[in-house]
XYZ file of C-alpha atoms in Angstrom:
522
model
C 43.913 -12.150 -17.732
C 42.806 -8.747 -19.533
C 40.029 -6.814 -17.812
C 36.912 -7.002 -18.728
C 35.842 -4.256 -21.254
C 32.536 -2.925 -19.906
C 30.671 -0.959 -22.625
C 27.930 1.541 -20.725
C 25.943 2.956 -22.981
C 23.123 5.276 -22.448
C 19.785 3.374 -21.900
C 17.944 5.286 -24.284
C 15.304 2.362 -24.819
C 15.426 1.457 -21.181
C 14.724 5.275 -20.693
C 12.050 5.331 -23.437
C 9.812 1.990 -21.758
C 10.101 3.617 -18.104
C 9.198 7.252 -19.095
C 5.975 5.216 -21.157
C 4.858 3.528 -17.858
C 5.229 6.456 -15.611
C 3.055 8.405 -18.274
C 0.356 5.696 -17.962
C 0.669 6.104 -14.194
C 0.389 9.765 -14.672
C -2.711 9.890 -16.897
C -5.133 10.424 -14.170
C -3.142 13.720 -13.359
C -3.314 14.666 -17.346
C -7.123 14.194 -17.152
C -7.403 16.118 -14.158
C -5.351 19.127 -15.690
C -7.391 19.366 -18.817
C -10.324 19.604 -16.579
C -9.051 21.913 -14.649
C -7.372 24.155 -17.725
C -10.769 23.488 -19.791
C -12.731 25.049 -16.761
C -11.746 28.335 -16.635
C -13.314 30.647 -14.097
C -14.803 28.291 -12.561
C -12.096 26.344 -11.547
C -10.324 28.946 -9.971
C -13.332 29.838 -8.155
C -13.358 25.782 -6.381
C -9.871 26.433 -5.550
C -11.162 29.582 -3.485
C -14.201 27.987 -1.599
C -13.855 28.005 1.695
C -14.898 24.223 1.385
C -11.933 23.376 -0.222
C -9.937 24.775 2.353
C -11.766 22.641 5.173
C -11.609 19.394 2.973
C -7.400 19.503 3.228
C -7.323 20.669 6.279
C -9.180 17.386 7.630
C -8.011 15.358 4.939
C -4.460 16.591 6.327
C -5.936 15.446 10.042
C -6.648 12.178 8.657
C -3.373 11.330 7.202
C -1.888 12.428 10.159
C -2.989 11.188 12.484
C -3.562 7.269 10.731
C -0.036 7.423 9.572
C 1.469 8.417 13.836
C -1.278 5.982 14.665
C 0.136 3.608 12.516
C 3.730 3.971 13.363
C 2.876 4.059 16.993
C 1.390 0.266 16.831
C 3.632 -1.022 14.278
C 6.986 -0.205 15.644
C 6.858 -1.589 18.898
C 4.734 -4.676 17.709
C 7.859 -5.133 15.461
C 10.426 -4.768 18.077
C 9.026 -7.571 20.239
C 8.186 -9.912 17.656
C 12.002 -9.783 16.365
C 14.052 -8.448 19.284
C 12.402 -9.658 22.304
C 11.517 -13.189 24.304
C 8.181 -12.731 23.431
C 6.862 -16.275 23.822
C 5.138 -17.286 20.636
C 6.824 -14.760 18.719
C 6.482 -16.641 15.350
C 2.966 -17.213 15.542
C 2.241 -13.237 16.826
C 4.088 -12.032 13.883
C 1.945 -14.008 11.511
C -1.565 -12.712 13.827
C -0.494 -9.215 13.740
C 0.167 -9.173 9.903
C -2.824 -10.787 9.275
C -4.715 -7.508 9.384
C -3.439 -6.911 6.078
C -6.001 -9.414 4.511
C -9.304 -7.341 5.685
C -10.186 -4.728 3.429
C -10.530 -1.641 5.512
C -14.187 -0.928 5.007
C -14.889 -4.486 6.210
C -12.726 -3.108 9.619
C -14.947 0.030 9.308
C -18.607 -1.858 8.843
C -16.791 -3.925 12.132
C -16.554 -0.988 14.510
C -20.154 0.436 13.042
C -21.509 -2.977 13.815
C -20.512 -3.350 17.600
C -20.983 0.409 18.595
C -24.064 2.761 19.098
C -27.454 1.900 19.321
C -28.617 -1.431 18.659
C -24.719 -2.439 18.521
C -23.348 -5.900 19.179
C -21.458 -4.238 22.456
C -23.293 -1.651 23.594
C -20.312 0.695 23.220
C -20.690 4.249 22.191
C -20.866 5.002 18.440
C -17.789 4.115 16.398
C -18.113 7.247 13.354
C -17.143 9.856 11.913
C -13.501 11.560 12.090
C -12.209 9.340 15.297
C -13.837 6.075 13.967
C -12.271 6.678 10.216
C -8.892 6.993 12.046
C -9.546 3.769 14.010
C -10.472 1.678 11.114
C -7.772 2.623 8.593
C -5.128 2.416 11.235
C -6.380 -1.063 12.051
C -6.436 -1.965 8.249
C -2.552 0.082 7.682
C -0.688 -0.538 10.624
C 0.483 -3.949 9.121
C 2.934 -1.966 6.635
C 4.368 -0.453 9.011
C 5.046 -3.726 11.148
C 5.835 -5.835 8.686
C 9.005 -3.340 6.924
C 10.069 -2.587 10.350
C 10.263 -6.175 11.552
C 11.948 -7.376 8.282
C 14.234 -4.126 8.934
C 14.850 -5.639 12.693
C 15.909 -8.861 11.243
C 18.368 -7.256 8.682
C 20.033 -4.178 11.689
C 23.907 -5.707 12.166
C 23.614 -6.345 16.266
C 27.039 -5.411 16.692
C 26.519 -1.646 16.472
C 23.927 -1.929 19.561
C 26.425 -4.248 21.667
C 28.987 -1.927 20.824
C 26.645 1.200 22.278
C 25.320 -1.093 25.382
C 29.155 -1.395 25.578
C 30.046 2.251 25.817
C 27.464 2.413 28.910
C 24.399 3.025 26.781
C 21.312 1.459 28.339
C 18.782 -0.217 25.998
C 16.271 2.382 25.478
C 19.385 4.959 24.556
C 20.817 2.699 22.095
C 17.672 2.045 20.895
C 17.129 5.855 20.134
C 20.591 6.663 18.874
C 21.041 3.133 16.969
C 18.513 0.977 16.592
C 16.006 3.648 15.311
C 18.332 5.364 12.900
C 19.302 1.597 11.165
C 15.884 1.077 10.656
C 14.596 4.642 9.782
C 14.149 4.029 6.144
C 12.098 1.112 6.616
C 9.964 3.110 9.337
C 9.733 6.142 6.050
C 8.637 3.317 3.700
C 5.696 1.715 5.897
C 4.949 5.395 6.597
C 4.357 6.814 3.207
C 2.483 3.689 1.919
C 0.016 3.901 5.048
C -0.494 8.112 4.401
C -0.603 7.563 0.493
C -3.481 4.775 1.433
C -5.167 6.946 4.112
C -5.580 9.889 0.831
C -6.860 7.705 -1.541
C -9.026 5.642 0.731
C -12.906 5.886 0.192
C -14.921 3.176 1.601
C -13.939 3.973 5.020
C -14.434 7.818 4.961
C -18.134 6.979 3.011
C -19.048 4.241 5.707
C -18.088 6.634 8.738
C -19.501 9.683 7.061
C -16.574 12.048 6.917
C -16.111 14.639 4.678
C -12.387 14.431 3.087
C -11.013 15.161 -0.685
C -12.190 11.279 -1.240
C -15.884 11.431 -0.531
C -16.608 14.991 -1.556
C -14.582 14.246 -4.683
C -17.195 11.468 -5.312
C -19.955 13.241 -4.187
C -19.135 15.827 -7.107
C -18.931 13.511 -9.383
C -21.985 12.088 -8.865
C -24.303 14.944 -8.126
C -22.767 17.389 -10.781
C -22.854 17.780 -14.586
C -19.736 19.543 -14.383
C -17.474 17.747 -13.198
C -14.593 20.675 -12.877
C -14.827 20.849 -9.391
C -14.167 17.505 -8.593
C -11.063 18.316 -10.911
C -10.191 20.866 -8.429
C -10.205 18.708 -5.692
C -8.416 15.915 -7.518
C -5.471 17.671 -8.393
C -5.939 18.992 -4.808
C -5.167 15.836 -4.042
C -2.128 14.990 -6.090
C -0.334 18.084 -4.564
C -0.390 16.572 -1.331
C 0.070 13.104 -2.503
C 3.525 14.934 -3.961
C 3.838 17.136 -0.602
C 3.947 13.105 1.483
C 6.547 11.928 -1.116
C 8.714 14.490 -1.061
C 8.739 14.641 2.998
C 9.418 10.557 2.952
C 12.597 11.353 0.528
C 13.763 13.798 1.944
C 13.869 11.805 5.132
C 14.940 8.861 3.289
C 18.401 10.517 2.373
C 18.878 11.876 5.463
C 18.793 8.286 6.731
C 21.387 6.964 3.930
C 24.544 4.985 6.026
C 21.883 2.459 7.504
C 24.090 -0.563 8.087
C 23.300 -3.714 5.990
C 22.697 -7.143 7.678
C 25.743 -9.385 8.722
C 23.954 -12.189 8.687
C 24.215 -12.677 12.298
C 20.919 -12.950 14.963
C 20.483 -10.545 17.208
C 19.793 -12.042 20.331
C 16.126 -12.019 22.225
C 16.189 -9.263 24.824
C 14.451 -10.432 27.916
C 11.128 -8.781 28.687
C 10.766 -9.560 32.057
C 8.279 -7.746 34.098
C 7.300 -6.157 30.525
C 6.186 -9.417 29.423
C 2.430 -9.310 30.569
C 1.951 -5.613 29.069
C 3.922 -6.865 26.224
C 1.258 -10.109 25.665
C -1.629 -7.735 26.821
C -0.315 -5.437 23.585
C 0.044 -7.689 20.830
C -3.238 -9.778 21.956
C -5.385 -6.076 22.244
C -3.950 -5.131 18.904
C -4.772 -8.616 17.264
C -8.490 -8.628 18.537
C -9.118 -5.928 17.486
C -7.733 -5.557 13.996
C -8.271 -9.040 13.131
C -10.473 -11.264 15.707
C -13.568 -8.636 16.029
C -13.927 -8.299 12.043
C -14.052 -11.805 11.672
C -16.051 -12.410 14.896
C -18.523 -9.844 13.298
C -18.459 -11.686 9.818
C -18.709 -15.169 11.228
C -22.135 -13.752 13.245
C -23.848 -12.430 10.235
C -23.560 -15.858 8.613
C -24.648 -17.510 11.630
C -27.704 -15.124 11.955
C -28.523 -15.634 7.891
C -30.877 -18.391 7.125
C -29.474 -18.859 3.658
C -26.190 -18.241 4.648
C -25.597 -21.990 2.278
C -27.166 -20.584 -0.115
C -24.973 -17.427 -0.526
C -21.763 -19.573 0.202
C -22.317 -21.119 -3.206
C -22.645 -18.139 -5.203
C -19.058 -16.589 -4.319
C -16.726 -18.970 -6.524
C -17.884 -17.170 -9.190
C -16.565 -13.549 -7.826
C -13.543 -15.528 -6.102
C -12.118 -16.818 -9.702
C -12.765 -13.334 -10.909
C -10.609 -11.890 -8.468
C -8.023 -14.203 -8.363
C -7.849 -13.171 -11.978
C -7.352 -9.600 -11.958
C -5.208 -9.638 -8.948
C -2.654 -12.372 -10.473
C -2.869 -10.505 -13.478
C -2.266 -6.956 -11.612
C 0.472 -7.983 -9.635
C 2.075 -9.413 -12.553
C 1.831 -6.455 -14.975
C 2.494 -3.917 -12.263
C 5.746 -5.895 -11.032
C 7.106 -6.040 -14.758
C 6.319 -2.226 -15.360
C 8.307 -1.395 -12.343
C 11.543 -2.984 -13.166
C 12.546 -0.572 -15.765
C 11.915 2.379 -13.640
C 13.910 1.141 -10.985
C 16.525 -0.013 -13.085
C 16.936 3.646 -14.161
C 16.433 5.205 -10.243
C 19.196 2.691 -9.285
C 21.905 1.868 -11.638
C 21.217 5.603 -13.480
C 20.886 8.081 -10.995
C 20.672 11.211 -11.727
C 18.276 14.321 -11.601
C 15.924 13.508 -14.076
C 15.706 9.634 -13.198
C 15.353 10.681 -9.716
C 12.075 12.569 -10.648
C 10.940 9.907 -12.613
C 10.824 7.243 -9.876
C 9.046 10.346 -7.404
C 6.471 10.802 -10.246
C 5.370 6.967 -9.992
C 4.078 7.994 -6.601
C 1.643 10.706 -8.202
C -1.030 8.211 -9.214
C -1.218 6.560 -5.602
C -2.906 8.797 -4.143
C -6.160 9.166 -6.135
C -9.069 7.466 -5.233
C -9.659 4.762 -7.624
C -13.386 6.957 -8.841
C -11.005 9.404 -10.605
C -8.596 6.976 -12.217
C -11.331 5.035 -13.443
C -13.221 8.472 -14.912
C -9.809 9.644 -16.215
C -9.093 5.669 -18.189
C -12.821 6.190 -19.142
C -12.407 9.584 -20.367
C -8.575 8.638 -22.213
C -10.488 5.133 -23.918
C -13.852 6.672 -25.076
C -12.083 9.424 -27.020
C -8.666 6.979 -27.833
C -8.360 3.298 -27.479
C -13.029 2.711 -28.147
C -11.434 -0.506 -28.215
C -10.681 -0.712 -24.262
C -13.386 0.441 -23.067
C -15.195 -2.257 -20.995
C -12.716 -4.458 -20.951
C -10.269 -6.191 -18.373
C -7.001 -4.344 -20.043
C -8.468 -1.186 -18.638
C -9.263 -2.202 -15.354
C -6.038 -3.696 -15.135
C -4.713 -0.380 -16.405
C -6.056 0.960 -13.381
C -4.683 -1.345 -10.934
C -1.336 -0.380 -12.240
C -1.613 3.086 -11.561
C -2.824 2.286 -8.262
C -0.788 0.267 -7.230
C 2.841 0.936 -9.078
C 4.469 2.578 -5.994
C 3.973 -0.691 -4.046
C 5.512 -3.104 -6.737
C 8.298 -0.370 -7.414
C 9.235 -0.114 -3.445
C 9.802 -4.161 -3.364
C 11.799 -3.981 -7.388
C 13.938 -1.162 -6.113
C 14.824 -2.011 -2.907
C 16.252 -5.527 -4.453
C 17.925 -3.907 -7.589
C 19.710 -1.956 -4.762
C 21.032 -5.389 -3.293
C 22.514 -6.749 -6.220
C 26.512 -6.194 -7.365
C 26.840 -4.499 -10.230
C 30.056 -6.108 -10.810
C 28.022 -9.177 -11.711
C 26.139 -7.203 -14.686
C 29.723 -5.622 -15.695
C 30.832 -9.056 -16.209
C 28.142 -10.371 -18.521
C 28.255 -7.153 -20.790
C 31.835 -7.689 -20.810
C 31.294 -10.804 -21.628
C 29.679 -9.572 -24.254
C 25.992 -9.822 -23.736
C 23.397 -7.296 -24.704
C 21.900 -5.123 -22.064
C 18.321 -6.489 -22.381
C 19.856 -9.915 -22.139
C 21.912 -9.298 -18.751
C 18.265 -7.874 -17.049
C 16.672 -10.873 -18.449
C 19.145 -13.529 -17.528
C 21.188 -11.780 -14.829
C 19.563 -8.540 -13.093
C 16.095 -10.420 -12.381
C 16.535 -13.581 -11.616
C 18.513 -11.658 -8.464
C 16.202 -9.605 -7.862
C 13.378 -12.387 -6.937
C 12.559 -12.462 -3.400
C 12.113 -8.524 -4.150
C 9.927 -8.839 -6.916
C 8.080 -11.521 -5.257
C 7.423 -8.851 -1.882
C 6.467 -6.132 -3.596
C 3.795 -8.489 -6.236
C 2.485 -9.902 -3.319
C 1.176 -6.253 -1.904
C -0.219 -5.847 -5.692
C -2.044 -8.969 -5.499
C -3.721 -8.315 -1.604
C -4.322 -4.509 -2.392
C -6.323 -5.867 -5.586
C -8.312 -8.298 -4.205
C -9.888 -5.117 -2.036
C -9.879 -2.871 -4.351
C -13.479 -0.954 -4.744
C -14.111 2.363 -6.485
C -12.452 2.159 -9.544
C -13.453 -1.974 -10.012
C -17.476 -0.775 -9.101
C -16.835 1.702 -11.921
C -14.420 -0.469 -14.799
C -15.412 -3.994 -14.541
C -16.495 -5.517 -17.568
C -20.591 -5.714 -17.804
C -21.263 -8.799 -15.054
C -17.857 -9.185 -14.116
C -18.405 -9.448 -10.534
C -15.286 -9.506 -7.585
C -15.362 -10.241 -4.284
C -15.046 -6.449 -2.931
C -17.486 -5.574 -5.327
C -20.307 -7.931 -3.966
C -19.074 -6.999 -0.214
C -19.747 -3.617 -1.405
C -22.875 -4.110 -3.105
C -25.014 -6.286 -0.321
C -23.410 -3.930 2.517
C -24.894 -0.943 0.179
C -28.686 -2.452 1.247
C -27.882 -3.731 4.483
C -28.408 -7.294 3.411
C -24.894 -7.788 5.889
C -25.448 -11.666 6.122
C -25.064 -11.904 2.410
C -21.540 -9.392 2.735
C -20.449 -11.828 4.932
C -19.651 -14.833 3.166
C -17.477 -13.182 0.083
C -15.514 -10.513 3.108
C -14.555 -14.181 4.684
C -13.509 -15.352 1.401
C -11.516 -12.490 0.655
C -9.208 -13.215 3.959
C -8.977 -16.545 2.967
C -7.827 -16.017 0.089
C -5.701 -13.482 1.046
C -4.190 -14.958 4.260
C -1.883 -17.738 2.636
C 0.176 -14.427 0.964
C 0.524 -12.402 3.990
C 1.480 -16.546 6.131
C 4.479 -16.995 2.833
C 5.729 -13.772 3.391
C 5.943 -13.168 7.045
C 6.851 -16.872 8.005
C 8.524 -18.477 5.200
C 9.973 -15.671 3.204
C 11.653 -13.044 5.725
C 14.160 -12.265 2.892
C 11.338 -11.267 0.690
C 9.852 -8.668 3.341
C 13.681 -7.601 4.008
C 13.792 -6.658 0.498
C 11.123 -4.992 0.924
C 11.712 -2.825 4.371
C 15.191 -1.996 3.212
C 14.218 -0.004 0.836
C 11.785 2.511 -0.642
């Protein structure tokens, strides 16, 4: 027969839909440059305190040191839950994942709770700079371990048997094969844990360090003017872009990773590594996961109404079901056209497009909120208060995450399969719809699933958008844990693993293709 007659036109609608939801991601940066531009002298002068200059420069600390942190606990717990004889490798990989669930100020009140004086251990005092890093690379680490193991699982074994077969030993191949094939997975779990480490704020308020987060809020709160925590926003942003830009960068230097073959790599035997190996994974697991929970688990116990308080969480436990549902929904949908365009349109321009999804990441949720306030009070009155707008904000949080899992699937299917139906005549909205997505599931599936768990512990910018008593389960952690009432914080921080835990169990031990998706791409 004839061949087919593929029409490719230019995507102009396509185009016009992904440029809209990158400038809704991008709002918060528009607010902060009219603040900035609309404060004059005196925003030049925050730019040139020498406060500003010691905020990034341990804000920069931070992120450094959580994201090697992270990478350093991560990898290796990866490598022995896929490559090795580990014994109970299944269940470890589901324990060390796990993490994932507890919302890192719950980690952070964990470590405050056991250490210093009057602490549950006796230990020396868990704060400041070296007890922020702790907790958030306790609460990040997971991304890290869960790309790289799905990246393990995809690696074709027979470029490291043919290395071990040119005389390489097994830590050699491992640096000059195994590492490279997995290298873009390792730069995906990397920028999502340093993009996270900017924008957190519970932790760096609980442990009392001064970074752009908590002075940015402090601003905020203790200022009319609110230019200088402008300033430090779009301080912010520029090395939110300064972390993307480094991750692509290394991300096409690592282009030529091998795709899977579909065969399974044998176990490698641990032998006398085994005990350090088991002492590893079982240190990490206590104390990411284990010593919150122990800690939650003895606040109810020491609560005499702990019953009580039990039975006035389903209300915040529907609401956050809700939203999160409802985020990871929106924010999957929104990211399919931009990927579409960063994948089967490449070019300059689309290529800056997908980087400037990453922009609104990295703000603490206080200044998205402020900036959706500031866009719906002046116009969309109609908004304001509502659950549109804190969904809104969930988007922009929380785009790159649903955009690494759409992108990294669109890559993974044929193109000849989408040439076919538009030669076959069908319209191009009608071959995503009916062809392109349905493909693209077990990606769209990974990357909704981080949506929905990074909404469920979301806090500034729900404390600050929720509709008038529209209360979720971070929110009441937040709020009891505010006045030390910690027995009453209890209760909804369990609920929020629980609820959260069946997610992270799907993924991790019933859908390895979704997480593969996922760690081949971003």
């Amino acid at each position: 027969g004839r061949p087919l007659a593929v029409t490719r036109r230019r995507p102009w609608a396509l185009a016009v839909l992904g440029v809209a939801v990158v400038a809704v991601v991008c709002l918060p940066l528009l607010y902060l440059l009219i603040r900035v531009i609309g404060g004059g002298d005196a925003a030049w002068a925050a730019f040139g305190r020498p406060r500003t200059l010691e905020l990034v420069v341990r804000t920069v600390g931070l992120v450094a040191a959580v994201t090697a942190l992270s990478v350093a606990v991560g990898l290796p717990a990866a490598w022995l839950v896929s490559r090795t004889d580990l014994p109970g490798r299944k269940v470890w990989a589901v324990l060390l994942a796990l993490p994932l669930v507890l919302p890192s100020y719950v980690v952070a009140l964990a470590l405050l709770a056991i250490s210093g004086p009057g602490g549950l251990l006796g230990i020396p005092a868990i704060a400041g700079f070296d007890g922020a890093t702790l907790a958030l690379t306790l609460a990040t680490y997971p991304y890290v371990f869960i790309l790289c193991a799905a990246a393990l699982r995809r690696a074709d074994p027979a470029l490291e048997e043919a290395s071990r077969g040119l005389g390489r030993g097994p830590w050699a191949t491992m640096r000059a094969v195994t590492l490279p094939l997995i290298a873009p997975a390792i730069g995906a779990g990397a920028l999502l844990v340093a993009l996270y480490a900017l924008a957190d704020f519970g932790v760096v308020s609980l442990m009392r360090v001064d970074v752009l987060t908590r002075a940015i809020y402090v601003e905020y709160r203790s200022l009319f003017d609110r230019t200088p925590a402008a300033v430090l926003g779009l301080v912010l942003v520029v090395l939110a872009a300064v972390v993307v830009l480094a991750e692509g960068w290394m991300s096409r230097r690592a282009r030529g990773a091998a795709r899977s073959s579909g065969r399974v790599a044998p176990p490698v035997p641990l032998g006398r590594w085994m005990v350090p190996a088991l002492a590893f994974c079982g240190v990490v697991t206590g104390v990411a996961l284990v010593l919150p929970l122990a800690v939650l688990v003895w606040w109810i116990a020491r609560a005499p109404s702990a019953g009580d308080v039990l039975e006035n969480i389903a209300g915040p436990a529907a609401n956050s079901l809700l939203v999160a549902l409802a985020a990871a929904a929106v924010t999957t949908l929104a990211a399919i056209p931009v990927a579409v365009l960063a994948v089967r349109h490449r070019g300059r321009a689309t290529r800056a497009l997908e980087r400037a999804a990453y922009v609104g990441n990295a703000l603490p949720g206080i200044v998205i909120a402020l900036a959706l306030v500031f866009f719906a009070a002046r116009n969309a009155s109609l908004l304001y208060g509502t659950l549109t707008l804190l969904i809104v904000a969930y988007l922009v949080r929380f785009f790159p995450q649903a955009l690494a899992g759409v992108r990294s699937a669109l890559e993974r299917v044929d193109p000849n399969l989408e040439d076919a139906a538009r030669g076959l005549g069908a319209p191009p909205p009608a071959v995503l719809a009916r062809v392109t997505v349905p493909l693209m599931a077990p990606g769209l599936l990974a990357g909704a699933a981080l949506v929905f768990l990074s909404t469920m512990k979301e806090l500034p910018a729900t404390l600050l958008l929720r509709p008038i008593g529209f209360d979720t389960l971070a929110t009441e952690v937040w709020t009891t844990t505010s006045v030390s009432r910690y027995a009453e914080a209890a209760p909804p921080a369990l609920a929020l693993c629980v609820l959260a835990a069946p997610v992270v169990w799907l993924l991790v031990v019933r859908g390895g293709r979704e997480w593969d998706e996922l760690g081949g791409g971003a």
